[in-house]
Amino acid sequence: MSLKDRTAIVTGASRGIGLAIAQRLVADGARVVITGRTQETLDQAVESLGGRENALAVAGKAADPEHRASVVAAAVATYGSVDLLVNNTGINPIYGSLLDVDHAVATKMVDTNVLATIAWVKACRDAWMGVHGGAVVNLSSVAGLAPSPGIGWYGATKAMLSRVTSELAVELAPVIRVNAVAPAVVKTKFAGALYEGREDKVAKAYPMKRLGRPEDVASLVWFLLSDEASWITGQTITIDGGLTLNGGIVG
């Protein structure tokens, strides 16, 4: 168990990819502090993770400084450390042309998808990782690798997140490793608009002939957080069933 007795914070982990990541880390011996918007949903997730011995839930908004402080403090107080961080929270409340994006909505997306990620890394560095070391994984997207009609601004924020990941990796090395993963469409409620009602048609664009599952992403995140990846930092690793190999795009 390479993550035995380590503590991870996983944001946006009440369901979907975030919960799958938390489950994978707990299975490898880690304790997790999970965040999300709704306490009831988070409490259900904690039960699925084996209860308080393995997991703690703190509800709040990822972009809220007080929420970040309370989560980090709870991790240290309950489990004694903050060794790992997974920035999974991301929002995409719009679909349409880049030129039609409302300025306030665009700003909120940058705040949540990019600036909050940086703030979470800083909070964990200041509380524990800066002295004891650690590893961070940010959830980017293949939408940030190439034009993605309909979700162009979301893709732009994810492109920025990948760029931020490499910058943080340089600034925090060698004490803290920082990487990102860029999934294509994964079967979650968040991505439902991209495949629901036409999953077979969407999947045909993928050489692997299926959409991603949360567990696919969770396994890669686990690897990047583990000591098995101790010489990997600053990378954004695509996990897409081969979609980008043949010029496939999301949207």
Short mmCIF file of C-alpha atoms in Angstrom, two decimals:
data_model
loop_
_atom_site.label_atom_id
_atom_site.label_comp_id
_atom_site.label_asym_id
_atom_site.label_seq_id
_atom_site.Cartn_x
_atom_site.Cartn_y
_atom_site.Cartn_z
CA MET A 1 0.00 0.00 0.00
CA SER A 2 2.06 2.92 -1.28
CA LEU A 3 -0.36 5.53 0.10
CA LYS A 4 -0.86 3.89 3.49
CA ASP A 5 -1.36 6.44 6.29
CA ARG A 6 -1.19 9.42 3.92
CA THR A 7 -3.95 12.02 3.89
CA ALA A 8 -5.52 13.33 0.69
CA ILE A 9 -7.86 16.21 0.03
CA VAL A 10 -10.11 15.58 -2.97
CA THR A 11 -12.31 18.48 -4.04
CA GLY A 12 -15.62 17.92 -5.80
CA ALA A 13 -15.74 14.33 -4.56
CA SER A 14 -19.37 13.70 -3.65
CA ARG A 15 -19.87 11.71 -6.87
CA GLY A 16 -18.41 10.99 -10.30
CA ILE A 17 -14.69 11.21 -10.94
CA GLY A 18 -13.94 12.79 -7.56
CA LEU A 19 -15.63 10.02 -5.61
CA ALA A 20 -13.95 7.35 -7.75
CA ILE A 21 -10.58 8.94 -6.97
CA ALA A 22 -11.37 8.98 -3.25
CA GLN A 23 -12.37 5.31 -3.41
CA ARG A 24 -9.14 4.38 -5.19
CA LEU A 25 -7.01 6.23 -2.63
CA VAL A 26 -8.81 4.68 0.33
CA ALA A 27 -8.39 1.23 -1.24
CA ASP A 28 -4.64 1.88 -1.19
CA GLY A 29 -4.57 2.84 2.47
CA ALA A 30 -4.99 6.63 2.37
CA ARG A 31 -7.39 8.73 4.43
CA VAL A 32 -9.38 11.28 2.46
CA VAL A 33 -11.08 14.58 3.17
CA ILE A 34 -13.68 15.17 0.48
CA THR A 35 -15.42 18.38 -0.44
CA GLY A 36 -18.52 19.37 -2.38
CA ARG A 37 -21.51 21.68 -2.30
CA THR A 38 -24.03 19.47 -0.42
CA GLN A 39 -23.32 17.98 3.00
CA GLU A 40 -25.96 15.24 2.65
CA THR A 41 -24.43 13.93 -0.58
CA LEU A 42 -20.97 14.11 0.94
CA ASP A 43 -22.11 12.18 4.01
CA GLN A 44 -23.40 9.42 1.76
CA ALA A 45 -20.03 9.36 0.02
CA VAL A 46 -18.25 9.04 3.36
CA GLU A 47 -20.38 6.00 4.20
CA SER A 48 -19.40 4.40 0.89
CA LEU A 49 -15.75 5.04 1.77
CA GLY A 50 -15.96 3.17 5.06
CA GLY A 51 -16.90 5.94 7.47
CA ARG A 52 -14.92 8.39 9.57
CA GLU A 53 -11.92 6.10 9.94
CA ASN A 54 -11.24 6.51 6.23
CA ALA A 55 -13.00 9.70 5.18
CA LEU A 56 -14.20 13.09 6.36
CA ALA A 57 -16.56 15.43 4.48
CA VAL A 58 -16.58 19.23 4.55
CA ALA A 59 -19.20 21.02 2.46
CA GLY A 60 -18.54 24.35 0.77
CA LYS A 61 -17.52 26.15 -2.40
CA ALA A 62 -14.05 25.43 -3.77
CA ALA A 63 -13.44 29.11 -4.51
CA ASP A 64 -14.28 30.20 -0.94
CA PRO A 65 -11.11 31.00 1.09
CA GLU A 66 -12.80 30.17 4.41
CA HIS A 67 -13.89 26.80 3.06
CA ARG A 68 -10.36 25.97 1.93
CA ALA A 69 -8.95 26.93 5.32
CA SER A 70 -11.50 24.80 7.17
CA VAL A 71 -10.85 21.76 4.96
CA VAL A 72 -7.09 21.91 5.37
CA ALA A 73 -7.42 22.47 9.12
CA ALA A 74 -9.81 19.53 9.43
CA ALA A 75 -7.41 17.25 7.55
CA VAL A 76 -4.50 18.09 9.85
CA ALA A 77 -6.60 17.95 13.01
CA THR A 78 -8.29 14.65 12.14
CA TYR A 79 -5.58 12.69 10.34
CA GLY A 80 -2.38 14.57 11.15
CA SER A 81 -1.21 15.61 7.69
CA VAL A 82 -2.05 16.82 4.18
CA ASP A 83 0.14 14.74 1.90
CA LEU A 84 -1.90 14.68 -1.29
CA LEU A 85 -4.23 17.07 -3.10
CA VAL A 86 -6.59 16.40 -6.00
CA ASN A 87 -8.15 19.51 -7.53
CA ASN A 88 -11.19 17.95 -9.15
CA THR A 89 -13.71 20.77 -8.85
CA GLY A 90 -14.64 22.40 -12.14
CA ILE A 91 -17.68 24.17 -13.53
CA ASN A 92 -19.12 24.67 -17.01
CA PRO A 93 -22.53 26.35 -16.72
CA ILE A 94 -22.69 27.43 -20.37
CA TYR A 95 -22.85 25.90 -23.84
CA GLY A 96 -22.46 27.94 -26.99
CA SER A 97 -20.24 30.35 -28.88
CA LEU A 98 -17.17 31.80 -27.20
CA LEU A 99 -18.27 35.26 -28.30
CA ASP A 100 -21.57 34.89 -26.46
CA VAL A 101 -20.10 34.05 -23.07
CA ASP A 102 -21.31 36.41 -20.36
CA HIS A 103 -18.41 38.25 -18.72
CA ALA A 104 -19.55 37.45 -15.18
CA VAL A 105 -19.92 33.76 -15.99
CA ALA A 106 -16.53 33.67 -17.69
CA THR A 107 -14.93 35.27 -14.63
CA LYS A 108 -16.60 32.79 -12.27
CA MET A 109 -15.30 29.89 -14.34
CA VAL A 110 -11.73 31.20 -14.16
CA ASP A 111 -12.10 31.73 -10.42
CA THR A 112 -13.29 28.15 -9.86
CA ASN A 113 -11.38 26.22 -12.50
CA VAL A 114 -8.02 27.99 -12.23
CA LEU A 115 -7.56 30.50 -9.42
CA ALA A 116 -9.14 28.27 -6.78
CA THR A 117 -6.81 25.46 -7.82
CA ILE A 118 -3.79 27.66 -7.21
CA ALA A 119 -5.22 28.70 -3.84
CA TRP A 120 -5.77 25.07 -2.79
CA VAL A 121 -2.15 24.25 -3.63
CA LYS A 122 -0.93 27.24 -1.63
CA ALA A 123 -3.10 26.29 1.37
CA CYS A 124 -1.75 22.73 1.40
CA ARG A 125 1.83 23.90 0.92
CA ASP A 126 1.58 26.34 3.81
CA ALA A 127 -0.12 23.84 6.13
CA TRP A 128 2.03 20.76 5.50
CA MET A 129 3.52 20.00 2.10
CA GLY A 130 6.04 22.81 2.06
CA VAL A 131 7.97 21.15 4.88
CA HIS A 132 7.03 17.48 4.57
CA GLY A 133 6.55 17.12 0.83
CA GLY A 134 3.55 16.00 -1.17
CA ALA A 135 1.92 15.49 -4.54
CA VAL A 136 -0.84 17.32 -6.39
CA VAL A 137 -2.99 16.29 -9.34
CA ASN A 138 -5.21 18.79 -11.16
CA LEU A 139 -8.13 17.69 -13.34
CA SER A 140 -7.77 19.30 -16.75
CA SER A 141 -9.55 18.18 -19.94
CA VAL A 142 -8.93 17.31 -23.58
CA ALA A 143 -11.15 20.34 -24.25
CA GLY A 144 -8.08 22.36 -23.32
CA LEU A 145 -5.90 20.72 -25.97
CA ALA A 146 -7.76 21.77 -29.13
CA PRO A 147 -10.85 23.70 -30.19
CA SER A 148 -13.98 22.29 -28.56
CA PRO A 149 -17.07 23.91 -30.10
CA GLY A 150 -19.81 24.66 -27.62
CA ILE A 151 -17.56 24.45 -24.58
CA GLY A 152 -14.79 26.70 -25.81
CA TRP A 153 -14.47 28.85 -22.69
CA TYR A 154 -14.41 25.76 -20.48
CA GLY A 155 -11.63 24.45 -22.71
CA ALA A 156 -9.77 27.73 -22.40
CA THR A 157 -9.86 27.53 -18.59
CA LYS A 158 -8.57 23.96 -18.74
CA ALA A 159 -5.76 24.98 -21.10
CA MET A 160 -4.81 27.63 -18.56
CA LEU A 161 -4.96 25.03 -15.78
CA SER A 162 -2.50 22.79 -17.64
CA ARG A 163 -0.17 25.76 -18.06
CA VAL A 164 -0.51 26.61 -14.36
CA THR A 165 0.29 22.99 -13.50
CA SER A 166 3.67 23.15 -15.22
CA GLU A 167 4.48 26.50 -13.61
CA LEU A 168 3.63 25.23 -10.14
CA ALA A 169 5.72 22.12 -10.74
CA VAL A 170 8.79 24.26 -11.37
CA GLU A 171 8.15 26.56 -8.42
CA LEU A 172 7.48 23.79 -5.90
CA ALA A 173 10.05 21.18 -6.96
CA PRO A 174 11.62 19.12 -5.56
CA VAL A 175 9.48 19.12 -2.41
CA ILE A 176 6.05 18.96 -4.08
CA ARG A 177 5.18 17.29 -7.37
CA VAL A 178 2.35 18.78 -9.47
CA ASN A 179 0.75 17.05 -12.45
CA ALA A 180 -2.55 17.11 -14.31
CA VAL A 181 -4.74 14.64 -16.17
CA ALA A 182 -6.82 15.55 -19.21
CA PRO A 183 -9.76 13.18 -19.71
CA ALA A 184 -12.05 13.05 -22.72
CA VAL A 185 -15.75 12.38 -22.10
CA VAL A 186 -16.27 10.35 -18.95
CA LYS A 187 -19.70 8.98 -18.09
CA THR A 188 -20.70 11.29 -15.24
CA LYS A 189 -23.60 13.62 -14.55
CA PHE A 190 -21.28 16.58 -15.17
CA ALA A 191 -20.58 15.46 -18.75
CA GLY A 192 -24.07 14.18 -19.47
CA ALA A 193 -24.91 16.83 -22.07
CA LEU A 194 -22.04 15.58 -24.23
CA TYR A 195 -23.31 12.02 -24.62
CA GLU A 196 -26.75 11.33 -23.14
CA GLY A 197 -29.16 10.00 -25.73
CA ARG A 198 -26.37 9.44 -28.25
CA GLU A 199 -23.69 7.50 -26.40
CA ASP A 200 -23.13 4.92 -29.15
CA LYS A 201 -22.67 7.64 -31.74
CA VAL A 202 -20.22 9.60 -29.55
CA ALA A 203 -18.26 6.46 -28.67
CA LYS A 204 -17.65 5.66 -32.34
CA ALA A 205 -15.17 8.54 -32.49
CA TYR A 206 -12.99 6.80 -29.89
CA PRO A 207 -10.56 4.10 -31.08
CA MET A 208 -11.39 2.19 -27.87
CA LYS A 209 -15.09 2.39 -28.85
CA ARG A 210 -16.32 3.42 -25.43
CA LEU A 211 -16.50 6.48 -23.24
CA GLY A 212 -14.42 6.80 -20.14
CA ARG A 213 -15.44 5.57 -16.71
CA PRO A 214 -14.61 7.41 -13.47
CA GLU A 215 -12.46 4.45 -12.47
CA ASP A 216 -10.26 4.94 -15.53
CA VAL A 217 -9.32 8.43 -14.39
CA ALA A 218 -9.02 7.39 -10.75
CA SER A 219 -6.35 4.81 -11.54
CA LEU A 220 -4.21 7.37 -13.36
CA VAL A 221 -4.59 9.92 -10.58
CA TRP A 222 -3.61 7.28 -8.01
CA PHE A 223 -0.46 6.50 -9.99
CA LEU A 224 0.57 10.16 -10.23
CA LEU A 225 0.08 10.64 -6.50
CA SER A 226 2.01 7.51 -5.58
CA ASP A 227 5.74 7.04 -5.17
CA GLU A 228 5.64 5.04 -8.42
CA ALA A 229 5.53 8.44 -10.16
CA SER A 230 8.26 10.06 -8.07
CA TRP A 231 10.16 11.31 -11.16
CA ILE A 232 7.12 12.78 -12.91
CA THR A 233 6.15 16.42 -12.41
CA GLY A 234 4.72 19.25 -14.48
CA GLN A 235 2.96 16.95 -16.93
CA THR A 236 -0.59 16.95 -18.27
CA ILE A 237 -1.35 13.36 -19.20
CA THR A 238 -4.15 12.70 -21.67
CA ILE A 239 -6.57 9.89 -20.92
CA ASP A 240 -9.02 9.74 -23.79
CA GLY A 241 -9.54 6.26 -25.21
CA GLY A 242 -7.47 7.38 -28.19
CA LEU A 243 -9.85 10.21 -29.18
CA THR A 244 -7.15 12.76 -29.94
CA LEU A 245 -5.16 10.31 -32.05
CA ASN A 246 -7.53 10.70 -34.98
CA GLY A 247 -8.34 14.37 -34.55
CA GLY A 248 -11.47 13.81 -32.52
CA ILE A 249 -12.82 16.76 -30.62
CA VAL A 250 -15.15 17.16 -27.68
CA GLY A 251 -18.36 19.07 -28.21
#
